Amino acid sequence: MKKFDKDRLLLAVAGPALALVSAFVLTMIVLAASGVDPIEPLRIMIQQAGFEDIQVLIVNQAGIYYLAALAVAIGFRMNLFNIGVDGQYRLAAMVSAVIGAAISLPGPLQIVLIVVVAMLTGAFWAGIAGILKAKRGVSEVVSTIMLNAIATSLIAWLILPKNLGVQPPGSNDLTTGDIPESAWFPALSLPGGDIYGFTFVAFALGIVYWFVLNRTRFGFDLRATGASESAAQASGVDAKKMIMTSMLISGAVAGLTGMPLLLGESHTYNLSFPLGVGFTGITVALLGRNSPVGILFSALLLAFIKQTSAGLDTAGYAQEIGTIMQGLIVIAVVVSYEIVRRYGIRRQQQKVGEELAAGHAIKTDKKEVAA
């Protein structure tokens, strides 16, 4: 058993390690083939990470990625692919920003109201896909992709000045109005800048995620249903109910993804609110293997790539190098995990064969002794 656990741990580490090494090697090959120095951009990125302000940006960005990845990971554990995190998070951020700007409550209550509205909005939008999956068998991949497009159009319509939006004087930007300063989430001030207070809430949710998944009956039912829906049903678990519940929880966590930025910096939803965070969350969850610790390191890595690559243009390099690295990480994750999975299966088959051979040898020896 100890040997098996050791092998399983090695296989768990081998996938991400192989993916990262492959991604960085492929990045250098692509840069070299393009006539660009493959080493200098990486050196600049590492040098950028030494500045305190960049470190603060990395931590803040990692908190946002962490929440998006947790939302994706909850679906993955249930064998559901929630691609709609990006639409759920943006719609939740906008609706909660509108409510936060329109309603005035004492500071803590205002924050709670904004957070609850964000969770309910995200859960509602993900719940549509959950109902379609549980009641009609519609693939959550298809439905969440369509819901992403609908969310984008709905936000564009709602943020118009004739509806819920506000156009600041002399600006082409559209916003939802400013949240009162009393509802700003407290931040941790450092020499390099302010770390969003909600970032620590994000990391705390990772602990909650681990506890619920590994130490509660609900977590066991979720993992069991994700592993085998028919087996879970045979043991008394309502698979359709688990699908709905996991999609609602995934959407609620997705709704929190915009809270670090909304409550910590922008204090409004506008046209420049980040796009694609939900899709990056998929990469983070895959690279972190749905583990809260693995997701944390993955979030920090992708945040490092995003924030440090932004300064490459000042050194004469395209900052899209960071985008290339992220894309190659996605490809490397898929390929490396499949390689490790196949190796793990062969290794298990080999061990079973060795154990059977050893058992046969023992029986043969006993027969010879008895004779």
XYZ file of C-alpha atoms in Angstrom:
371
model
C 0.000 0.000 0.000
C 2.834 2.397 0.834
C 4.474 1.611 -2.476
C 1.194 2.240 -4.320
C 0.712 5.584 -2.588
C 4.245 6.563 -3.508
C 3.690 5.664 -7.143
C 0.410 7.561 -7.200
C 2.102 10.655 -5.747
C 4.874 10.466 -8.324
C 2.339 10.160 -11.138
C 0.375 13.125 -9.753
C 3.510 15.297 -9.778
C 4.794 13.952 -13.095
C 1.840 15.320 -15.100
C 2.206 19.019 -14.174
C 6.011 18.829 -14.204
C 6.088 17.315 -17.688
C 3.534 19.860 -18.907
C 5.514 22.842 -17.619
C 8.859 21.614 -18.936
C 7.310 20.839 -22.324
C 5.571 24.224 -22.488
C 8.733 26.205 -21.736
C 10.815 24.138 -24.179
C 8.199 24.613 -26.902
C 8.081 28.336 -26.148
C 11.831 28.634 -26.648
C 11.580 26.650 -29.882
C 8.816 28.927 -31.188
C 10.775 32.064 -30.262
C 13.959 30.733 -31.844
C 12.082 29.789 -35.031
C 10.690 33.340 -35.146
C 14.162 34.829 -34.971
C 13.734 36.005 -31.362
C 16.204 35.335 -28.573
C 14.521 32.462 -26.653
C 16.278 33.164 -23.346
C 16.195 36.939 -22.941
C 12.372 37.310 -22.655
C 12.302 34.685 -19.902
C 15.146 36.443 -18.101
C 13.273 39.751 -18.304
C 10.104 38.144 -16.950
C 11.988 36.675 -13.990
C 13.651 40.037 -13.392
C 10.239 41.756 -13.465
C 9.006 39.422 -10.732
C 11.637 40.872 -8.403
C 9.844 44.233 -8.205
C 7.459 44.678 -5.294
C 4.675 46.228 -7.351
C 4.756 43.313 -9.809
C 4.635 40.855 -6.911
C 1.478 42.533 -5.615
C -0.078 42.362 -9.084
C 0.794 38.663 -9.315
C -0.851 37.850 -5.976
C -3.964 39.843 -6.858
C -4.229 38.178 -10.261
C -3.654 34.758 -8.708
C -6.602 35.299 -6.358
C -8.894 35.965 -9.325
C -7.586 32.928 -11.214
C -7.920 30.809 -8.073
C -11.642 31.493 -7.748
C -12.248 30.801 -11.448
C -10.296 27.549 -11.203
C -12.199 26.418 -8.097
C -15.456 26.929 -9.995
C -14.148 24.805 -12.861
C -12.704 22.165 -10.501
C -16.057 21.650 -8.763
C -17.538 20.752 -12.134
C -14.591 18.535 -13.024
C -15.016 16.563 -9.795
C -18.573 15.832 -10.900
C -17.337 14.957 -14.397
C -18.932 18.163 -15.696
C -17.119 20.648 -17.942
C -18.344 24.094 -16.938
C -16.957 26.226 -19.759
C -19.392 28.982 -18.819
C -17.404 30.351 -15.871
C -16.399 33.421 -17.878
C -19.981 34.407 -18.657
C -21.158 33.568 -15.142
C -18.434 35.674 -13.547
C -18.945 38.730 -15.767
C -22.727 38.721 -15.479
C -22.472 38.278 -11.702
C -19.965 41.135 -11.448
C -22.199 43.461 -13.425
C -25.447 42.662 -11.600
C -23.772 42.912 -8.191
C -22.143 46.216 -9.210
C -25.533 47.616 -10.230
C -27.102 46.550 -6.920
C -24.103 47.822 -4.968
C -24.323 51.257 -6.561
C -28.102 51.525 -6.278
C -28.646 50.374 -2.683
C -27.042 52.019 0.335
C -26.485 49.974 3.502
C -23.924 50.088 6.312
C -20.490 49.049 4.973
C -20.313 45.373 6.072
C -23.937 44.731 5.101
C -23.331 46.350 1.709
C -20.380 44.044 1.092
C -22.411 40.996 2.117
C -25.246 42.098 -0.178
C -22.890 42.500 -3.160
C -21.247 39.122 -2.545
C -24.579 37.305 -2.110
C -26.000 38.885 -5.275
C -22.880 37.819 -7.199
C -23.177 34.231 -5.954
C -26.902 34.044 -6.718
C -26.412 35.479 -10.211
C -23.591 33.059 -11.014
C -25.572 30.124 -9.609
C -28.652 31.120 -11.609
C -26.736 31.335 -14.877
C -24.966 28.001 -14.284
C -28.231 26.462 -13.083
C -29.721 26.889 -16.557
C -27.087 24.528 -17.923
C -27.625 22.248 -14.926
C -31.357 21.953 -15.608
C -30.747 21.244 -19.285
C -28.237 18.555 -18.348
C -30.304 16.903 -15.607
C -33.735 17.110 -17.257
C -32.972 16.886 -20.979
C -29.501 15.388 -21.154
C -28.097 18.424 -22.980
C -24.300 18.522 -22.881
C -23.123 21.152 -20.406
C -20.265 21.963 -22.803
C -22.681 23.103 -25.509
C -25.101 24.879 -23.169
C -22.426 26.790 -21.231
C -20.728 27.928 -24.442
C -24.061 29.262 -25.668
C -24.734 30.879 -22.282
C -21.360 32.643 -22.504
C -22.438 34.256 -25.773
C -25.848 35.162 -24.363
C -24.235 36.674 -21.238
C -21.951 38.825 -23.395
C -24.885 40.189 -25.386
C -27.018 40.647 -22.278
C -24.282 42.621 -20.523
C -23.773 44.800 -23.600
C -27.501 45.608 -23.585
C -27.871 46.135 -19.840
C -24.899 48.496 -19.590
C -26.380 50.942 -22.109
C -27.253 54.333 -20.534
C -30.927 53.858 -21.405
C -30.981 50.706 -19.282
C -28.701 50.233 -16.252
C -25.483 51.840 -17.435
C -23.928 55.234 -16.795
C -21.708 57.167 -19.208
C -19.276 59.436 -17.338
C -19.138 62.991 -18.768
C -16.488 63.364 -21.467
C -15.836 59.621 -21.662
C -16.720 56.868 -24.108
C -16.722 54.314 -21.323
C -19.899 52.806 -19.892
C -20.134 51.857 -16.229
C -22.699 50.721 -13.676
C -21.962 53.599 -11.304
C -19.585 53.590 -8.357
C -20.045 51.458 -5.265
C -19.943 53.625 -2.081
C -16.533 53.777 -0.439
C -17.995 52.286 2.742
C -18.542 49.042 0.788
C -14.950 48.734 -0.448
C -13.346 45.560 0.834
C -10.362 46.334 3.134
C -6.989 45.740 1.505
C -3.547 44.802 2.811
C -1.207 47.728 2.154
C 2.376 46.841 1.236
C 5.275 48.917 -0.141
C 4.484 47.605 -3.633
C 0.775 48.354 -3.466
C -2.453 46.983 -2.036
C -3.320 43.305 -2.021
C -7.055 42.875 -2.456
C -8.647 41.788 0.802
C -10.918 39.413 -1.100
C -7.810 37.579 -2.322
C -7.472 36.059 1.139
C -11.127 35.054 1.011
C -10.375 33.301 -2.272
C -7.531 31.288 -0.780
C -9.661 30.469 2.282
C -12.294 29.039 -0.046
C -9.655 26.571 -1.192
C -9.576 25.158 2.342
C -13.381 24.963 2.381
C -13.295 23.238 -1.006
C -10.835 20.609 0.279
C -12.790 19.993 3.484
C -16.177 19.629 1.803
C -14.788 17.410 -0.930
C -12.785 15.082 1.311
C -14.432 15.222 4.727
C -18.179 15.382 4.106
C -20.842 13.010 2.797
C -21.754 15.508 0.095
C -18.170 15.536 -1.155
C -18.085 11.751 -1.244
C -21.372 11.612 -3.176
C -20.076 14.228 -5.613
C -16.837 12.356 -6.271
C -18.639 9.009 -6.487
C -21.170 10.345 -8.988
C -18.418 11.892 -11.046
C -16.496 8.610 -11.103
C -19.517 6.454 -12.014
C -23.033 7.806 -12.243
C -24.604 4.354 -12.487
C -22.688 3.053 -9.467
C -23.652 6.135 -7.452
C -27.318 5.651 -8.331
C -27.101 2.003 -7.282
C -25.834 3.132 -3.860
C -28.762 5.506 -3.402
C -27.308 8.792 -4.701
C -29.618 10.947 -6.819
C -27.356 11.648 -9.806
C -29.609 14.304 -11.321
C -29.779 16.151 -8.028
C -25.989 16.019 -7.749
C -25.661 17.456 -11.267
C -27.911 20.369 -10.380
C -26.227 20.957 -7.019
C -22.692 20.881 -8.386
C -23.580 23.256 -11.240
C -25.222 25.669 -8.815
C -22.193 25.614 -6.507
C -19.808 25.951 -9.439
C -21.763 28.956 -10.697
C -21.878 30.538 -7.239
C -18.085 30.294 -6.927
C -17.733 31.621 -10.478
C -19.830 34.600 -9.398
C -17.217 35.401 -6.752
C -14.418 35.564 -9.337
C -14.985 39.251 -10.038
C -15.217 40.272 -6.385
C -11.480 40.868 -5.744
C -11.362 43.410 -8.571
C -14.828 44.885 -8.067
C -14.519 45.383 -4.312
C -10.777 46.020 -4.252
C -9.960 48.314 -7.181
C -12.488 49.198 -9.884
C -15.547 49.613 -7.587
C -17.679 49.529 -10.719
C -18.302 47.329 -13.737
C -17.216 48.926 -17.003
C -16.235 48.026 -20.543
C -12.643 47.302 -19.515
C -13.587 44.571 -17.032
C -11.308 41.572 -17.814
C -12.455 39.005 -20.366
C -11.314 35.401 -20.604
C -10.692 34.878 -16.886
C -12.998 31.852 -16.862
C -11.086 30.207 -19.691
C -7.793 30.788 -17.893
C -9.431 29.161 -14.873
C -9.848 25.981 -16.934
C -6.095 25.910 -17.577
C -5.351 26.548 -13.900
C -7.701 23.761 -12.770
C -6.253 21.295 -15.281
C -2.665 22.122 -14.409
C -3.438 21.963 -10.680
C -5.271 18.634 -11.105
C -8.306 19.998 -9.234
C -6.316 20.050 -5.995
C -6.559 23.269 -3.921
C -2.777 23.319 -3.418
C -2.055 22.483 -7.042
C -4.520 25.148 -8.194
C -2.785 27.702 -5.962
C 0.617 27.102 -7.564
C -0.935 27.021 -11.027
C -2.739 30.312 -10.392
C 0.499 31.925 -9.226
C 2.334 30.612 -12.302
C -0.191 31.933 -14.816
C -0.477 35.212 -12.908
C 3.318 35.474 -13.067
C 3.245 34.942 -16.836
C 0.486 37.509 -17.363
C 1.918 40.275 -15.187
C 5.598 39.915 -16.068
C 5.004 39.564 -19.815
C 3.251 42.949 -19.789
C 6.663 44.625 -19.474
C 8.279 42.827 -22.403
C 7.287 45.495 -24.922
C 9.473 48.076 -23.167
C 12.451 45.795 -23.848
C 11.570 45.392 -27.516
C 9.749 42.070 -27.235
C 6.085 41.374 -27.865
C 4.085 40.843 -24.706
C 2.093 38.228 -26.637
C 4.945 35.876 -25.728
C 3.064 35.362 -22.460
C -0.064 34.419 -24.390
C 1.946 31.912 -26.404
C 3.274 30.379 -23.194
C -0.214 30.036 -21.741
C -1.505 28.425 -24.925
C 1.372 25.967 -25.016
C 0.751 25.102 -21.367
C -2.824 24.128 -22.269
C -1.626 21.850 -25.068
C 1.165 20.415 -22.920
C -1.237 19.713 -20.039
C -3.555 17.665 -22.249
C -0.753 15.678 -23.884
C 1.379 15.125 -20.773
C -1.561 14.025 -18.621
C -2.565 11.493 -21.256
C 0.992 10.161 -21.398
C 1.165 9.888 -17.618
C -2.291 8.271 -17.476
C -1.319 5.593 -19.979
C 1.947 4.971 -18.181
C 0.061 4.651 -14.888
C -2.283 2.055 -16.390
C 0.632 0.038 -17.778
C 2.408 0.294 -14.426
C -0.649 -0.992 -12.565
C -1.045 -3.855 -15.011
C 2.623 -4.724 -14.562
C 2.288 -4.707 -10.749
C -0.807 -6.912 -10.877
C 1.063 -9.354 -13.112
C 4.004 -9.421 -10.708
C 1.697 -10.038 -7.731
C -0.111 -12.837 -9.546
C 3.198 -14.401 -10.546
C 4.467 -14.157 -6.970
C 1.265 -15.754 -5.648
C 1.522 -18.576 -8.151
C 5.149 -19.181 -7.147
C 4.190 -19.375 -3.454
C 1.449 -21.922 -4.175
C 3.869 -24.002 -6.236
C 6.425 -23.986 -3.423
C 3.788 -25.071 -0.893
C 2.733 -27.972 -3.114
C 6.334 -29.072 -3.510
C 6.879 -28.945 0.267
C 3.688 -30.921 0.907
C 4.761 -33.541 -1.608
